[in-house]
Amino acid sequence: MEGEVLQIVAEVECGKDRVARVVVGQHGLTVVAVAKSVNEAMQDLLAQQLFIRILVKVNGKMYQIANDPRLASSRSGVAR
């Protein structure tokens, strides 16, 4: 799998913060696991290197884990 990297950006629109929290998962682990799984499956299918990014939005605005004290981690660098 050499050559160019195909970049895929998926937007998940959520109507409420509570739905976005479920999609993102605790400390962002759910959305990261989904992105990794999709990346592996798509790379196998397309035989091309990929970069998958999943954007979670609430009413058109990016959902930020750092703005939700119930999900924010004390560590920096948490996937958002």
PDB file of C-alpha atoms in Angstrom, residues 12-17 19-20 56-59:
ATOM      1  CA  VAL A  12     -22.041  12.484  12.465  1.00  0.00           C
ATOM      2  CA  GLU A  13     -24.783  15.004  13.242  1.00  0.00           C
ATOM      3  CA  CYS A  14     -26.395  14.606  16.666  1.00  0.00           C
ATOM      4  CA  GLY A  15     -29.477  16.517  17.753  1.00  0.00           C
ATOM      5  CA  LYS A  16     -28.502  16.622  21.424  1.00  0.00           C
ATOM      6  CA  ASP A  17     -25.348  16.631  23.560  1.00  0.00           C
ATOM      7  CA  VAL A  19     -26.507  11.605  21.924  1.00  0.00           C
ATOM      8  CA  ALA A  20     -23.063  12.966  21.028  1.00  0.00           C
ATOM      9  CA  VAL A  56     -19.222  14.550  15.794  1.00  0.00           C
ATOM     10  CA  LYS A  57     -21.452  17.617  15.675  1.00  0.00           C
ATOM     11  CA  VAL A  58     -24.369  18.847  17.741  1.00  0.00           C
ATOM     12  CA  ASN A  59     -26.695  21.186  15.865  1.00  0.00           C
TER      13      ASN A  59
END
